[in-house]
Amino acid sequence: MGILERRQRQKVEVKTSILQAAWQLVLEEGWQALSIRKIADAIEYSVPVIYSHFENKDAILQEFTREGFRLLAEEVIRQRDSQPEASQQLEAIAKGYWNFAFDHKEYYQLMFGLGIPPCEQVNQVAEMKHFSDVLISVIQEAISTSKQPQVDAFLKFHTYWSILHGLVSIQMIDRNTSANPWSQLVLQDAIGGFIKALNG
């Protein structure tokens, strides 16, 4: 192995260890406690080494946001592919979205800490765009087979995502309580009403 390849491999290893240390800190202390200094201490490197791999803490958070959207898109696709019809896919996706949010709370809280990302941000981050494109395509398919094919799919996408995110956020407010048994019923009712309205 040449010097260049060795350096490249070392750079990848250090970057990976930075992300692993950051993730461990998040699991132990939460996103708010994450700092460059704590990451440097955890991997026993100096702060400048961290900055040579990531411009700032936001760049590290962006890396985790991308990974979160990649995982969420995988789950949404898996749920979509488990059902033959668009209406059933929307129900399955809602359940998968819900389960993702609570199975991966740390990712979800970072991804949506300030609410649903604006369109400009979604379009700039490939993983976010892929996730939203999957949802939009299922909604477009449901609209095309409905009694109202003129309905605005983009509007319905925002309505659907707002329902999901709103219900998850309400449930996440109190992290110390167990899941409210009504929450799943509310989710089913809300998505059922959305699909009924979509189908006309």
Short mmCIF file of C-alpha atoms in Angstrom, two decimals:
data_model
loop_
_atom_site.label_atom_id
_atom_site.label_comp_id
_atom_site.label_asym_id
_atom_site.label_seq_id
_atom_site.Cartn_x
_atom_site.Cartn_y
_atom_site.Cartn_z
CA MET A 1 0.00 0.00 0.00
CA GLY A 2 1.40 3.39 -1.01
CA ILE A 3 1.68 6.47 1.21
CA LEU A 4 -1.29 8.15 -0.45
CA GLU A 5 -3.57 5.12 0.04
CA ARG A 6 -2.43 4.78 3.67
CA ARG A 7 -3.17 8.45 4.35
CA GLN A 8 -6.58 8.15 2.69
CA ARG A 9 -7.41 5.06 4.75
CA GLN A 10 -6.29 6.81 7.95
CA LYS A 11 -8.42 9.83 7.09
CA VAL A 12 -11.49 7.60 6.60
CA GLU A 13 -10.75 5.78 9.88
CA VAL A 14 -10.45 9.05 11.82
CA LYS A 15 -13.66 10.40 10.26
CA THR A 16 -15.45 7.16 11.17
CA SER A 17 -14.16 7.32 14.75
CA ILE A 18 -15.32 10.95 15.01
CA LEU A 19 -18.83 9.97 13.92
CA GLN A 20 -18.88 6.93 16.22
CA ALA A 21 -17.77 9.03 19.20
CA ALA A 22 -20.32 11.71 18.36
CA TRP A 23 -23.10 9.12 18.12
CA GLN A 24 -22.10 7.59 21.48
CA LEU A 25 -22.20 11.04 23.09
CA VAL A 26 -25.64 11.64 21.61
CA LEU A 27 -26.93 8.34 22.98
CA GLU A 28 -25.53 9.10 26.43
CA GLU A 29 -26.18 12.84 26.72
CA GLY A 30 -28.45 13.99 23.87
CA TRP A 31 -27.90 16.25 20.86
CA GLN A 32 -27.69 19.43 22.93
CA ALA A 33 -24.63 18.13 24.79
CA LEU A 34 -22.65 17.34 21.64
CA SER A 35 -19.54 19.48 21.18
CA ILE A 36 -16.31 19.33 19.18
CA ARG A 37 -14.32 19.36 22.42
CA LYS A 38 -16.19 16.33 23.81
CA ILE A 39 -15.71 14.43 20.56
CA ALA A 40 -11.97 15.23 20.57
CA ASP A 41 -11.66 14.07 24.17
CA ALA A 42 -13.58 10.87 23.44
CA ILE A 43 -11.29 9.82 20.56
CA GLU A 44 -8.17 11.29 22.19
CA TYR A 45 -7.34 13.65 19.36
CA SER A 46 -6.89 17.39 19.37
CA VAL A 47 -9.73 19.74 18.38
CA PRO A 48 -7.91 20.77 15.15
CA VAL A 49 -7.99 17.14 14.00
CA ILE A 50 -11.80 17.19 14.25
CA TYR A 51 -11.90 20.45 12.28
CA SER A 52 -9.70 18.94 9.58
CA HIS A 53 -12.52 16.44 8.90
CA PHE A 54 -15.61 18.54 9.65
CA GLU A 55 -15.91 22.30 9.23
CA ASN A 56 -17.95 22.61 12.43
CA LYS A 57 -20.47 20.81 14.62
CA ASP A 58 -23.24 21.53 12.10
CA ALA A 59 -21.34 19.52 9.47
CA ILE A 60 -21.35 16.52 11.83
CA LEU A 61 -25.07 16.99 12.49
CA GLN A 62 -25.69 17.21 8.73
CA GLU A 63 -23.93 13.86 8.29
CA PHE A 64 -26.30 12.28 10.82
CA THR A 65 -29.31 14.00 9.24
CA ARG A 66 -28.41 12.48 5.85
CA GLU A 67 -28.07 9.05 7.43
CA GLY A 68 -31.41 9.45 9.22
CA PHE A 69 -33.21 10.31 5.98
CA ARG A 70 -31.50 7.41 4.22
CA LEU A 71 -32.76 5.01 6.90
CA LEU A 72 -36.24 6.57 6.86
CA ALA A 73 -36.44 6.28 3.06
CA GLU A 74 -35.45 2.60 3.31
CA GLU A 75 -38.27 1.98 5.80
CA VAL A 76 -40.82 3.91 3.71
CA ILE A 77 -39.86 1.94 0.58
CA ARG A 78 -40.06 -1.34 2.50
CA GLN A 79 -43.56 -0.45 3.71
CA ARG A 80 -44.64 0.77 0.26
CA ASP A 81 -43.46 -2.44 -1.34
CA SER A 82 -45.36 -4.56 1.21
CA GLN A 83 -48.75 -3.48 -0.20
CA PRO A 84 -50.19 -3.68 -3.73
CA GLU A 85 -52.45 -0.58 -3.79
CA ALA A 86 -51.56 3.07 -3.17
CA SER A 87 -54.15 3.52 -0.38
CA GLN A 88 -52.78 0.49 1.45
CA GLN A 89 -49.25 1.74 0.83
CA LEU A 90 -50.11 5.07 2.49
CA GLU A 91 -51.39 3.21 5.57
CA ALA A 92 -48.30 0.99 5.70
CA ILE A 93 -45.96 3.96 5.20
CA ALA A 94 -47.65 5.84 8.06
CA LYS A 95 -47.12 2.88 10.39
CA GLY A 96 -43.50 2.48 9.23
CA TYR A 97 -42.86 6.22 9.69
CA TRP A 98 -44.29 6.04 13.21
CA ASN A 99 -42.18 3.01 14.10
CA PHE A 100 -39.05 4.62 12.64
CA ALA A 101 -39.59 7.74 14.75
CA PHE A 102 -39.74 5.79 17.99
CA ASP A 103 -37.18 3.11 17.10
CA HIS A 104 -34.68 5.82 16.05
CA LYS A 105 -35.60 8.73 18.33
CA GLU A 106 -32.15 10.32 18.22
CA TYR A 107 -32.16 10.46 14.43
CA TYR A 108 -35.76 11.66 14.29
CA GLN A 109 -35.19 14.45 16.80
CA LEU A 110 -32.21 15.71 14.82
CA MET A 111 -33.94 15.35 11.44
CA PHE A 112 -37.04 17.23 12.56
CA GLY A 113 -35.81 19.25 15.54
CA LEU A 114 -37.14 22.43 13.99
CA GLY A 115 -40.16 20.96 12.25
CA ILE A 116 -40.48 19.79 8.67
CA PRO A 117 -37.51 21.01 6.58
CA PRO A 118 -38.27 23.71 3.98
CA CYS A 119 -38.47 22.72 0.30
CA GLU A 120 -35.14 24.40 -0.49
CA GLN A 121 -33.35 22.23 2.08
CA VAL A 122 -35.13 19.06 0.95
CA ASN A 123 -34.08 19.69 -2.65
CA GLN A 124 -30.44 20.28 -1.67
CA VAL A 125 -29.97 17.10 0.36
CA ALA A 126 -30.23 13.96 -1.79
CA GLU A 127 -31.40 11.73 1.08
CA MET A 128 -34.23 14.13 2.00
CA LYS A 129 -35.28 14.46 -1.63
CA HIS A 130 -35.33 10.70 -2.10
CA PHE A 131 -37.58 10.28 0.96
CA SER A 132 -40.02 12.98 -0.18
CA ASP A 133 -40.02 11.67 -3.77
CA VAL A 134 -41.09 8.23 -2.54
CA LEU A 135 -44.02 9.72 -0.60
CA ILE A 136 -45.06 11.99 -3.46
CA SER A 137 -45.04 9.11 -5.97
CA VAL A 138 -47.36 7.00 -3.79
CA ILE A 139 -49.69 9.97 -3.28
CA GLN A 140 -49.69 10.67 -7.04
CA GLU A 141 -50.60 7.05 -7.70
CA ALA A 142 -53.43 7.20 -5.16
CA ILE A 143 -54.74 10.42 -6.76
CA SER A 144 -54.57 8.97 -10.28
CA THR A 145 -56.93 6.14 -9.29
CA SER A 146 -59.25 8.38 -7.24
CA LYS A 147 -62.45 10.19 -8.21
CA GLN A 148 -60.51 13.48 -8.00
CA PRO A 149 -57.49 13.15 -10.33
CA GLN A 150 -57.08 16.94 -10.44
CA VAL A 151 -56.06 17.14 -6.75
CA ASP A 152 -52.69 18.81 -6.10
CA ALA A 153 -50.30 15.96 -5.13
CA PHE A 154 -47.76 18.37 -3.62
CA LEU A 155 -50.42 19.84 -1.31
CA LYS A 156 -51.53 16.33 -0.29
CA PHE A 157 -47.90 15.33 0.31
CA HIS A 158 -47.52 18.23 2.77
CA THR A 159 -50.81 17.34 4.45
CA TYR A 160 -49.81 13.68 4.82
CA TRP A 161 -46.33 14.49 6.16
CA SER A 162 -47.76 17.10 8.53
CA ILE A 163 -50.19 14.57 9.98
CA LEU A 164 -47.39 12.05 10.54
CA HIS A 165 -44.91 14.53 11.96
CA GLY A 166 -47.49 16.25 14.13
CA LEU A 167 -48.69 13.02 15.74
CA VAL A 168 -45.13 11.78 16.31
CA SER A 169 -44.11 15.14 17.82
CA ILE A 170 -47.05 15.16 20.22
CA GLN A 171 -46.11 11.67 21.40
CA MET A 172 -42.41 12.59 21.75
CA ILE A 173 -42.97 15.67 23.90
CA ASP A 174 -42.73 13.69 27.12
CA ARG A 175 -39.78 11.33 26.67
CA ASN A 176 -40.25 9.79 30.11
CA THR A 177 -43.71 8.36 29.63
CA SER A 178 -44.55 5.16 27.84
CA ALA A 179 -46.38 5.33 24.52
CA ASN A 180 -50.02 6.27 24.86
CA PRO A 181 -52.13 3.33 23.61
CA TRP A 182 -54.46 5.81 21.91
CA SER A 183 -51.66 7.16 19.75
CA GLN A 184 -51.73 4.30 17.25
CA LEU A 185 -55.52 4.59 17.02
CA VAL A 186 -55.26 8.33 16.41
CA LEU A 187 -52.66 7.67 13.70
CA GLN A 188 -54.90 5.07 12.02
CA ASP A 189 -57.92 7.39 12.23
CA ALA A 190 -56.04 10.40 10.85
CA ILE A 191 -54.48 8.48 7.96
CA GLY A 192 -57.78 6.69 7.26
CA GLY A 193 -59.51 10.08 7.01
CA PHE A 194 -56.73 11.40 4.76
CA ILE A 195 -57.03 8.42 2.40
CA LYS A 196 -60.85 8.64 2.35
CA ALA A 197 -60.67 12.34 1.43
CA LEU A 198 -58.00 11.60 -1.17
CA ASN A 199 -60.13 8.94 -2.83
CA GLY A 200 -63.18 11.22 -2.89
#
